[in-house]
Coordinates of C-alpha atoms and ligand atoms in Angstrom, one line a residue:
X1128 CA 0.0 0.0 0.0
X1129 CA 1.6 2.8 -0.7
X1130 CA 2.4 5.5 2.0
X1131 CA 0.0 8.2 1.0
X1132 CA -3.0 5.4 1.8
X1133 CA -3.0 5.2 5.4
X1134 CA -3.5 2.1 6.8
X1135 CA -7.0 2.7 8.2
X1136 CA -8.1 4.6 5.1
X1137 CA -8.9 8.2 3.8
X1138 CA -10.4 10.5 6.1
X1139 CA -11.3 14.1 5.1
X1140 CA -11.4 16.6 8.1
X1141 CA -13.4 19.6 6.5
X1142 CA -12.7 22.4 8.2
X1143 CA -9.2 23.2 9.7
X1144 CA -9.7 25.1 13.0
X1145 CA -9.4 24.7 16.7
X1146 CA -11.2 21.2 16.4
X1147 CA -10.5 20.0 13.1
X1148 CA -6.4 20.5 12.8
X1149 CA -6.2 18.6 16.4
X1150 CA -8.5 15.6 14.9
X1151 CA -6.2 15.1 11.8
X1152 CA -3.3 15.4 13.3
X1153 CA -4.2 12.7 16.0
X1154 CA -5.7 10.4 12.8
X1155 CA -2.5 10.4 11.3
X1156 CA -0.8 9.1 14.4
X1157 CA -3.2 6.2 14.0
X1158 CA -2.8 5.4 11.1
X1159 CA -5.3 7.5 8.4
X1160 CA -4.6 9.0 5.4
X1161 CA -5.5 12.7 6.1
X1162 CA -6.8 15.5 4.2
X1163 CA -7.8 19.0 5.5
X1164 CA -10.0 20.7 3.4
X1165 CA -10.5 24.7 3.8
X1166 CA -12.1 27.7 2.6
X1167 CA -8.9 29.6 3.6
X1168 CA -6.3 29.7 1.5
X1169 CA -4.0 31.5 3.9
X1170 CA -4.3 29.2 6.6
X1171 CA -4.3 25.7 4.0
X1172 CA -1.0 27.4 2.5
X1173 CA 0.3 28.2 5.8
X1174 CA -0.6 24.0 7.3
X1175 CA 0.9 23.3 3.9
X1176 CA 4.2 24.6 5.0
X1177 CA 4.2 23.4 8.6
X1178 CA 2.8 26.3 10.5
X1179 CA 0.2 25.5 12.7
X1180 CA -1.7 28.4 14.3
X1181 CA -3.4 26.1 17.2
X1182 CA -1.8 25.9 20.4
X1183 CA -2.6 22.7 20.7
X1184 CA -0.6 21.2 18.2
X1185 CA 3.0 22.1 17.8
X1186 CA 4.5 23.1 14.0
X1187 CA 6.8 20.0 14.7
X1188 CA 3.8 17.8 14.9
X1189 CA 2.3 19.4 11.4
X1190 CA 5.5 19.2 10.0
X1191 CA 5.9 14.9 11.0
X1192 CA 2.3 14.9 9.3
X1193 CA 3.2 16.3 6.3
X1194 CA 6.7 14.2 5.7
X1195 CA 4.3 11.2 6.4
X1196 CA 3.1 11.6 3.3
X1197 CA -0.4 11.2 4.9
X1198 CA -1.7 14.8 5.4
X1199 CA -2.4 17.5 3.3
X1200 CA -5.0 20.8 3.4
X1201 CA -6.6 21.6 0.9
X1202 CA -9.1 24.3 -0.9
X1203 CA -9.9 21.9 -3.3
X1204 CA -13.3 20.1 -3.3
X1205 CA -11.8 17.0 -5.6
X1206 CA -8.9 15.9 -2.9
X1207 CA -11.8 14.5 -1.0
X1208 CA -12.4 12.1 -3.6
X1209 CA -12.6 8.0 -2.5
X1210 CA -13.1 9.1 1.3
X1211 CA -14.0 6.6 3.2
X1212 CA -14.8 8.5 6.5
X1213 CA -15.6 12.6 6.7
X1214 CA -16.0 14.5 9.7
X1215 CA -17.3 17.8 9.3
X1216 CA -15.7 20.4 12.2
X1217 CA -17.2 24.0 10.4
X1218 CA -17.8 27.0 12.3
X1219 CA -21.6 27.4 14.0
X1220 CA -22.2 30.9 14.5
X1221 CA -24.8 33.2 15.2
X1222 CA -25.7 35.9 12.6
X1223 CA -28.4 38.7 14.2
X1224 CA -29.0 35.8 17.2
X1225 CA -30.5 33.3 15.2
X1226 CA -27.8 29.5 14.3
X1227 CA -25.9 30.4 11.1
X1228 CA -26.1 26.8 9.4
X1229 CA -24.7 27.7 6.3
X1230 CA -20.8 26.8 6.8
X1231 CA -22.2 23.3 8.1
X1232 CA -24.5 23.5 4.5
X1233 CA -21.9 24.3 2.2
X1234 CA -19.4 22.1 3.5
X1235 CA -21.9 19.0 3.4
X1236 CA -22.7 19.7 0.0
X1237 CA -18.7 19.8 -1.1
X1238 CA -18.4 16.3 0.3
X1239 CA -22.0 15.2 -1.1
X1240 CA -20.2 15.2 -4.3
X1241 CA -17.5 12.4 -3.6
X1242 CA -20.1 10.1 -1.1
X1243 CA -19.4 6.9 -2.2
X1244 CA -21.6 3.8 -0.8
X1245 CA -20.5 2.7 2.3
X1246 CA -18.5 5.9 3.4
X1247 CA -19.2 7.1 7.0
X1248 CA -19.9 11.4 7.3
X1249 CA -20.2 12.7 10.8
X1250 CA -20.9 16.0 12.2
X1251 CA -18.6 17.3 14.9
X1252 CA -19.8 21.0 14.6
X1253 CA -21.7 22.0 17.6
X1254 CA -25.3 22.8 16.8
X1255 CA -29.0 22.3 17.9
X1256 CA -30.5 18.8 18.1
X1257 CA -32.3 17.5 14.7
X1258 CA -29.2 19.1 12.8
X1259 CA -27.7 15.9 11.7
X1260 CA -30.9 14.7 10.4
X1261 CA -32.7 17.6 9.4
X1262 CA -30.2 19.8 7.4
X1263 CA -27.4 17.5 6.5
X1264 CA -28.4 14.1 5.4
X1265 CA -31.0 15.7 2.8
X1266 CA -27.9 17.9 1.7
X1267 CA -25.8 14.5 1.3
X1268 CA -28.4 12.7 0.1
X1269 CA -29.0 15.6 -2.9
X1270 CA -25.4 16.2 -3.7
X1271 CA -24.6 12.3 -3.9
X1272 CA -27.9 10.3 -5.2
X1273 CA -27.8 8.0 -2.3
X1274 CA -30.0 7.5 0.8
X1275 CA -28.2 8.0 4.3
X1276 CA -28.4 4.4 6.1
X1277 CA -28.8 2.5 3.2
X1278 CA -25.9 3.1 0.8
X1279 CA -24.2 5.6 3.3
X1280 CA -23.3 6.0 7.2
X1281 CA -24.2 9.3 9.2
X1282 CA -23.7 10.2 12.5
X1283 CA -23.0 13.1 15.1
X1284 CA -20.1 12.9 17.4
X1285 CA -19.6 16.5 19.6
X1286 CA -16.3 18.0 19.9
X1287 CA -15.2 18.5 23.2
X1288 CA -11.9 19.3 22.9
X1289 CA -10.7 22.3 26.1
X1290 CA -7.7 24.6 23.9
X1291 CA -5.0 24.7 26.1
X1292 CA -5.9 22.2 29.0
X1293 CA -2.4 20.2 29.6
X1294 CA -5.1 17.6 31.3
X1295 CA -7.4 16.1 29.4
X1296 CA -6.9 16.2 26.0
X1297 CA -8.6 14.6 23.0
X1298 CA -7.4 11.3 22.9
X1299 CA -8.4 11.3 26.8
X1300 CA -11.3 12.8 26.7
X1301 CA -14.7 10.3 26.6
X1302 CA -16.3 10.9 22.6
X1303 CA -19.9 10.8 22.4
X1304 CA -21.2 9.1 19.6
X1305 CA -24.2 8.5 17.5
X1306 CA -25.5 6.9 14.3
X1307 CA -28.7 7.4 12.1
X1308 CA -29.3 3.6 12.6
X1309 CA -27.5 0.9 14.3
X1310 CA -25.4 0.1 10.9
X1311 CA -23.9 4.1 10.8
X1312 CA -23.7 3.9 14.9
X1313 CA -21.0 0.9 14.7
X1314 CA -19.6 2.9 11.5
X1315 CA -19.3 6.0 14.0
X1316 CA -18.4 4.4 16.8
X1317 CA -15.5 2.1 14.6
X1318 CA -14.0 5.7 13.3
X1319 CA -13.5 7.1 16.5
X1320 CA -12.3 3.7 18.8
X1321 CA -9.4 4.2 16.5
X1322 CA -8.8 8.2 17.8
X1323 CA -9.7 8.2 21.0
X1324 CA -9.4 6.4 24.6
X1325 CA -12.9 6.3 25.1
X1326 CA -16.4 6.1 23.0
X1327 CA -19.8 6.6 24.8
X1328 CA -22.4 5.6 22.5
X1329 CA -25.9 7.2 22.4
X1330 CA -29.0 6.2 20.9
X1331 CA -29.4 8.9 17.8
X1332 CA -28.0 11.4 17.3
X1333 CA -30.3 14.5 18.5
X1334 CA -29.3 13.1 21.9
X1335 CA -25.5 14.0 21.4
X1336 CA -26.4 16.9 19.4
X1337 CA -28.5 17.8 23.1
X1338 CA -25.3 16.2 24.7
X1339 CA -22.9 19.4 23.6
X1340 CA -25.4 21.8 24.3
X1341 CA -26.0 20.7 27.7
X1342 CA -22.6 20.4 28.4
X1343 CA -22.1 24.2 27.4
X1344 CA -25.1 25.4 28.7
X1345 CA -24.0 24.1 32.4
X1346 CA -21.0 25.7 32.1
X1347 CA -22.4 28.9 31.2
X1348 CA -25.1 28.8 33.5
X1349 CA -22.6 28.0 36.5
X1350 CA -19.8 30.6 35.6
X1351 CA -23.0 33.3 35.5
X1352 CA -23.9 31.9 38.8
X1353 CA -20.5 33.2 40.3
X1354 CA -20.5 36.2 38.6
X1355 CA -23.5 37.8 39.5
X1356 CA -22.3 36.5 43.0
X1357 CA -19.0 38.1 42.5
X1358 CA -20.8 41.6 42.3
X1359 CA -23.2 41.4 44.6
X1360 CA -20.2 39.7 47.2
X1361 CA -18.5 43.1 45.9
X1362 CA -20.7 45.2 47.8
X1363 CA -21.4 43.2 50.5
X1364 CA -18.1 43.3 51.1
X1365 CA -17.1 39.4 51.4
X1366 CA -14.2 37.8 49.3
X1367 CA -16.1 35.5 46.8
X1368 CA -12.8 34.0 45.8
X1369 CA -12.4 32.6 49.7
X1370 CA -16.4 31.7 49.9
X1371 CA -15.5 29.9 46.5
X1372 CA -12.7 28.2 47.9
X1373 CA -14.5 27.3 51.0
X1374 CA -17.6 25.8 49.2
X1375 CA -15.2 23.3 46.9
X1376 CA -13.8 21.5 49.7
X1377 CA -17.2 19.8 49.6
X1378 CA -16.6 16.7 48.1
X1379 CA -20.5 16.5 47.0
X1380 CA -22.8 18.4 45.6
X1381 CA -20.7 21.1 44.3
X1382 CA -18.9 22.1 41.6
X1383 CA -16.0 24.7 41.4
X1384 CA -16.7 27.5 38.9
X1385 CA -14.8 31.0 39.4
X1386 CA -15.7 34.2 38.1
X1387 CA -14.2 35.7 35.3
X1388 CA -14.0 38.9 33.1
X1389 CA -17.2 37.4 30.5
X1390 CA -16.9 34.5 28.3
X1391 CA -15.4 34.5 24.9
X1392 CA -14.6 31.7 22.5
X1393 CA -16.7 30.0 20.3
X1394 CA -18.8 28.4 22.3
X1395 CA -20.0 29.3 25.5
X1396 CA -21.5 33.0 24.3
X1397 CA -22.9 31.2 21.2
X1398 CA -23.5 27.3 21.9
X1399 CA -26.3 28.0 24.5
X1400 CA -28.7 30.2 22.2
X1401 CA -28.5 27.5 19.6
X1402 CA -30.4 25.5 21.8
X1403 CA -32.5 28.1 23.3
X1404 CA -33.4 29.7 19.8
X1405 CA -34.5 25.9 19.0
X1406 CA -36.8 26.2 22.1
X1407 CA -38.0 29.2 21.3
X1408 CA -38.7 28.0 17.3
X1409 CA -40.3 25.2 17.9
X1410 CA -42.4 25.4 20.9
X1411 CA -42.6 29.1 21.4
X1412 CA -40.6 29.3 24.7
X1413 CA -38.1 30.8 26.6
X1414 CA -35.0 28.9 28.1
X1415 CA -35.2 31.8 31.0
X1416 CA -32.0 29.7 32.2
X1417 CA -30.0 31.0 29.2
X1418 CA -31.0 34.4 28.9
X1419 CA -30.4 35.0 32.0
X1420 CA -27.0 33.7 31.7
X1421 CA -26.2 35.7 28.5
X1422 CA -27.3 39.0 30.3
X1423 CA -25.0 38.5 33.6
X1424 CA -21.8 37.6 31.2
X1425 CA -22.6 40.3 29.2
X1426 CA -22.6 42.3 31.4
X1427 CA -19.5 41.4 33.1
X1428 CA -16.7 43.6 30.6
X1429 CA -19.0 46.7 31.6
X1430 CA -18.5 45.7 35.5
X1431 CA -15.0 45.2 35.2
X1432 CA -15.0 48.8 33.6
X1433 CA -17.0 50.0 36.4
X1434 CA -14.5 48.5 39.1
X1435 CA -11.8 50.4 37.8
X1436 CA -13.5 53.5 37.0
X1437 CA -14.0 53.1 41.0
X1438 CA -10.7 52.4 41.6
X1439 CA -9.4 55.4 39.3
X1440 CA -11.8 57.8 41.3
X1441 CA -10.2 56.7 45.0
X1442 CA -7.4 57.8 43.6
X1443 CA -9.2 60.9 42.2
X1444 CA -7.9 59.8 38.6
X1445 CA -10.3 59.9 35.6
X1446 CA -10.1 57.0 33.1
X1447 CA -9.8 59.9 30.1
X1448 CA -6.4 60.2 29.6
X1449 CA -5.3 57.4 32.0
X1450 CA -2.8 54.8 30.9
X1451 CA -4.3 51.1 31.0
X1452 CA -2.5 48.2 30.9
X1453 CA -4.7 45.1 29.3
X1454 CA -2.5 42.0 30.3
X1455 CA -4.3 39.0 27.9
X1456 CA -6.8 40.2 24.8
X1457 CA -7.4 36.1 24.6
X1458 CA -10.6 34.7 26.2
X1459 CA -8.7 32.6 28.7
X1460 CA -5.7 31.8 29.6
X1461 CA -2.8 30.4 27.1
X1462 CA -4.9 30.0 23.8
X1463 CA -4.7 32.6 21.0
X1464 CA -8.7 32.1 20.5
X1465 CA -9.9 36.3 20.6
X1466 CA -13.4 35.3 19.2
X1467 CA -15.8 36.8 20.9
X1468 CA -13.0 38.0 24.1
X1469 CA -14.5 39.9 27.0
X1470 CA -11.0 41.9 26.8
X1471 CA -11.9 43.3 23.6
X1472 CA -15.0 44.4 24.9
X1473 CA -13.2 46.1 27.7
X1474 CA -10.6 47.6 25.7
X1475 CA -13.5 49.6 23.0
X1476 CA -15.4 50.8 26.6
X1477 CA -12.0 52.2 28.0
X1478 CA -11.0 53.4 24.7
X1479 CA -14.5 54.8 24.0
X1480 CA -13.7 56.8 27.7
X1481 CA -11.2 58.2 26.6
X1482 CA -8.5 55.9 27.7
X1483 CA -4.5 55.0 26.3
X1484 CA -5.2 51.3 26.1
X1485 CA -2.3 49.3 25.9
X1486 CA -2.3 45.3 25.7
X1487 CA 0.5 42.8 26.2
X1488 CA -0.9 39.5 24.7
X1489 CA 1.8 36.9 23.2
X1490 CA -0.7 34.7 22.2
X1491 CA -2.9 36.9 19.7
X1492 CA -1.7 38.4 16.4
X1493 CA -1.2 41.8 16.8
X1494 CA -3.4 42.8 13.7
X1495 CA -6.4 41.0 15.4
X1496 CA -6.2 44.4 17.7
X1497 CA -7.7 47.7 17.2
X1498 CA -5.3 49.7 15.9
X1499 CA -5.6 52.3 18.3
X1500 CA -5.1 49.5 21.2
X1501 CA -0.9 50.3 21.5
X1502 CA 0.7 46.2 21.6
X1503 CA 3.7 45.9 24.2
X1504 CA 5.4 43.6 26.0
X1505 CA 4.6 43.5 29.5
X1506 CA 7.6 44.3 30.9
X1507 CA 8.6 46.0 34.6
X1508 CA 9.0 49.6 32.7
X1509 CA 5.6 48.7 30.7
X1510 CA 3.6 47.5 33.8
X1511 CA 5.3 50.4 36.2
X1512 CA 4.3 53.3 33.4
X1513 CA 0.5 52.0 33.7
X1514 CA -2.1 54.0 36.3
X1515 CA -4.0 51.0 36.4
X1516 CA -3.3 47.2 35.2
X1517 CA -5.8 44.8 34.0
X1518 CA -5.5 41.2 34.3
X1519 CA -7.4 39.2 31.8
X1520 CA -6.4 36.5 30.4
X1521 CA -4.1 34.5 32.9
X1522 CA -1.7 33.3 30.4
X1523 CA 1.3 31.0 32.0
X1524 CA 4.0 33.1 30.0
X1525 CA 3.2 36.5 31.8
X1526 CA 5.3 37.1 34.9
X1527 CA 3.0 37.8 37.7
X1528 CA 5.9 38.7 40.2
X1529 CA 6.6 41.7 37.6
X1530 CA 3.0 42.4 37.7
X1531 CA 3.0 42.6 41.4
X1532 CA 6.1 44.1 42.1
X1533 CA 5.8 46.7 39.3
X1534 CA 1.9 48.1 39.1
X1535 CA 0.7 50.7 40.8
X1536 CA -2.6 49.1 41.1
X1537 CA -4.3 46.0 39.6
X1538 CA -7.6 45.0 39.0
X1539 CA -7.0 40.8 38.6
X1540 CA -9.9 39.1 37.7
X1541 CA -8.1 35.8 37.9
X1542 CA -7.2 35.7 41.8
X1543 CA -3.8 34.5 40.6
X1544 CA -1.6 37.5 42.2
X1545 CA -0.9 37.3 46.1
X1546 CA -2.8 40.4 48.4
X1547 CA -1.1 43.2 48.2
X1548 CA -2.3 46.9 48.6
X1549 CA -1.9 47.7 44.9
X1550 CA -4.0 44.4 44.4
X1551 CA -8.1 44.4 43.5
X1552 CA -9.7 41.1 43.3
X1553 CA -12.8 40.8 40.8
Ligands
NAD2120 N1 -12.9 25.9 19.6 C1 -13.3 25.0 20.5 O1 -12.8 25.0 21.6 C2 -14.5 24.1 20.2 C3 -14.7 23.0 21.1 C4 -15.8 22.2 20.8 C5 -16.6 22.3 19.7 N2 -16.3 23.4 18.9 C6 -17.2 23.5 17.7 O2 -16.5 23.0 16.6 C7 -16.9 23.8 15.4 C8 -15.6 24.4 14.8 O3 -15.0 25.3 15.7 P1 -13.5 25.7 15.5 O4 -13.2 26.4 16.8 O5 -12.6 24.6 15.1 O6 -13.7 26.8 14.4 P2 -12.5 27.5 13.5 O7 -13.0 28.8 13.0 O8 -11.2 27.5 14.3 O9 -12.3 26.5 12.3 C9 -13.2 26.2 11.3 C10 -12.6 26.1 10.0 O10 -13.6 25.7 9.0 C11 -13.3 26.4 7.8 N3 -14.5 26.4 6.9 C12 -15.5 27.2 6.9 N4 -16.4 26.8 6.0 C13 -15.9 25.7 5.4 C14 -16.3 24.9 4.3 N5 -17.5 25.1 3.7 N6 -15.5 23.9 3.9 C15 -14.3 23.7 4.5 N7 -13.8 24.5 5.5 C16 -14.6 25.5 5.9 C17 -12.8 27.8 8.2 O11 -12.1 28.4 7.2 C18 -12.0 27.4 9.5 O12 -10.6 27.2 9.1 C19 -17.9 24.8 15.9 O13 -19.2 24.3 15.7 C20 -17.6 24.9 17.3 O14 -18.7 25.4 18.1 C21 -15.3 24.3 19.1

């Protein structure tokens, strides 16, 4: 067999991001001949030459893929041809608050046209439940002439990969699985015993569509919890981050969740008003759970503003003209993932008060910044010169000892500095 075959067979990954570029690299180590299809041509040309832009996989690791002989991007439609397995990882965003399907649509229909019978197509995407059925086995089933569980396999598996956790990875991490019908649930399940430790079938596959979903939506829902409690603890006076503490040493019962500046990412400000729009569609209700959850994270950036408006005034400082130190534009800590960042929120209200907002961030690309944001590195003189520091995004290569022993005050919405009188806690 030659080397471009892959033992296992060919498996096109359509869509190169944060989930799929992790999946075909780990497929390769298994033993799959890989390719990455894209819409990008920057980024194919740039996985093409061994640069990987996720954290999570190193350039070395891209570049072992590529002298395999087993992996290549793509932006053309005909190197998926004589797939045996495709899993479709495409953005799912929301345009005006309502799912944007059409990235899921699009790339369906470019693989429609090489489904051969007995191929397996899965859906990682997260999405509402009845996607996999509803929108993208008609799409296969139109671009290819064949019926999904007869002459094809079909199934959704959610992604649920963590960027930057050192802990619990992919190929650690439990994969939920489901199939159409019991023939594409053993396809499914098959696929993925070969990528990861784990597999934990389900019975179709709206119920790991729901899976995802409610696995977001708890997390949303919990960090909300601690941050309305963070600003209410605020002016009750009591240290939330000690309460916090205090509660997790309950070993039942109670889950640790720690307030933040927002959330940011893909999928926590998005993933829960997929389902919640779905709810709302098709039984005219309101998932009060999740709204109320959007509006306390929301909300967050503008409190964090608030706090060190407060702080600025003790000091009888106005935030027009002050110098303001944004340490992290990322939405957490050691990922360059920007999308949808509750730092960038903060950096337009402090720049929209008339603010010189500065940002050290060695994780996001400097043109993903508004230009008027000034990038530095944050370094004693940097952190020294600020009146106030932010910290957002508690990335591992920032040197909190410079932070502390440099800044004149900072507001850390992390808890990750030591008390100190300069010091603010969220
Ligand atoms: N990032 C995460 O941590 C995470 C975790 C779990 C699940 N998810 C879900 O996985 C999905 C993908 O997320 P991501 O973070 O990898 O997104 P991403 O933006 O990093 O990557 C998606 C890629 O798909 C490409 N693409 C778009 N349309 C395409 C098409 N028609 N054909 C081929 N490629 C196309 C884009 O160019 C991009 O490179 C989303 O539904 C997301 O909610 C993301």
């Amino acid at each position: 067999m030659p080397a471009s075959q892959g033992a296992l067979g060919k498996l096109v990954v359509v869509g190169q991001g944060y989930v799929g570029l992790p999946l075909a690299m780990r497929a390769i180590d298994v033993g799959w001949a890989v390719v990455g299809l894209d819409v990008d041509e920057h980024r194919v040309k740039h996985l093409n030459e061994g640069e990987s832009y996720v954290e999570d996989v190193p350039s070395a690791l891209l570049l072992a893929a590529i002298e395999s002989g087993r992996y290549h991007a793509s932006v053309d439609p005909a190197a998926c041809a004589d797939f045996d397995v495709a899993v479709i990882t495409v953005p799912t965003p929301l345009r005006d608050g309502a799912p944007d399907l059409s990235f899921i649509e699009e790339g369906t229909a470019t693989i429609a046209r090489y489904l051969r019978p007995g191929a397996t197509v899965v859906l990682e995407s997260t999405t509402y439940p009845g996607t996999t059925e509803e929108l993208v086995s008609p799409v296969l089933e139109a671009g290819s002439g064949l019926t999904a569980g007869v002459d094809f396999h079909l199934g959704y598996s959610p992604e649920r990969i963590d960027p930057g956790n050192r802990t619990h990875g992919l190929v650690s991490t439990p994969k939920v699985v489901s199939g159409i019908d019991a023939a594409s649930l053993v396809a499914v399940q098959r696929f993925y015993d070969s990528i990861v430790d784990t597999t934990v079938p389900v019975s179709n596959p709206k119920v790991a569509e729901m899976t995802k979903l409610l696995e977001n939506t708890f997390r949303h829902v919990n960090i909300a919890l601690v941050n309305e409690l963070a600003m209410f603890a605020s002016d009750l006076g009591v240290d939330v981050w000690e309460a916090i503490d205090a509660a997790s040493t309950k070993p039942f019962g109670f889950m640790r969740f720690t307030p933040g500046p927002g959330v940011g990412g893909h999928c926590l400000p998005i993933d829960p008003s997929y389902l919640s729009w779905r709810v709302k569609r098709l039984l005219g209700q309101q998932f009060r759970l999740i709204e109320l959850a959007n509006d306390v994270n929301d909300h967050m950036p503008d409190f964090v503003v608030q706090r060190l408006v407060l702080a600025l005034n003790r000091n009888r400082q106005a935030v027009n003209g002050s110098r303001i130190l944004l340490l992290g534009l990322a939405y957490k800590a050691n990922t360059s993932d920007d999308r949808q960042s509750p730092a960038v929120v903060i950096a337009d209200r402090l720049l929209a008060l008339g603010a010189q907002v500065r940002a050290a961030d060695p994780h996001v690309l400097d043109d993903h910044t508004d230009g008027r944001v000034v990038r530095v590195v944050a370094t004693a003189e940097e952190v020294a010169a600020a009146d106030a520091v932010l910290l957002l995004a508690d990335h591992d290569s920032f040197d909190l000892d410079v932070v502390f022993n440099s800044a004149r005050f900072v507001l850390d919405t992390r808890h990750r500095l030591p008390p100190g009188p300069q010091v603010e806690y969220l």
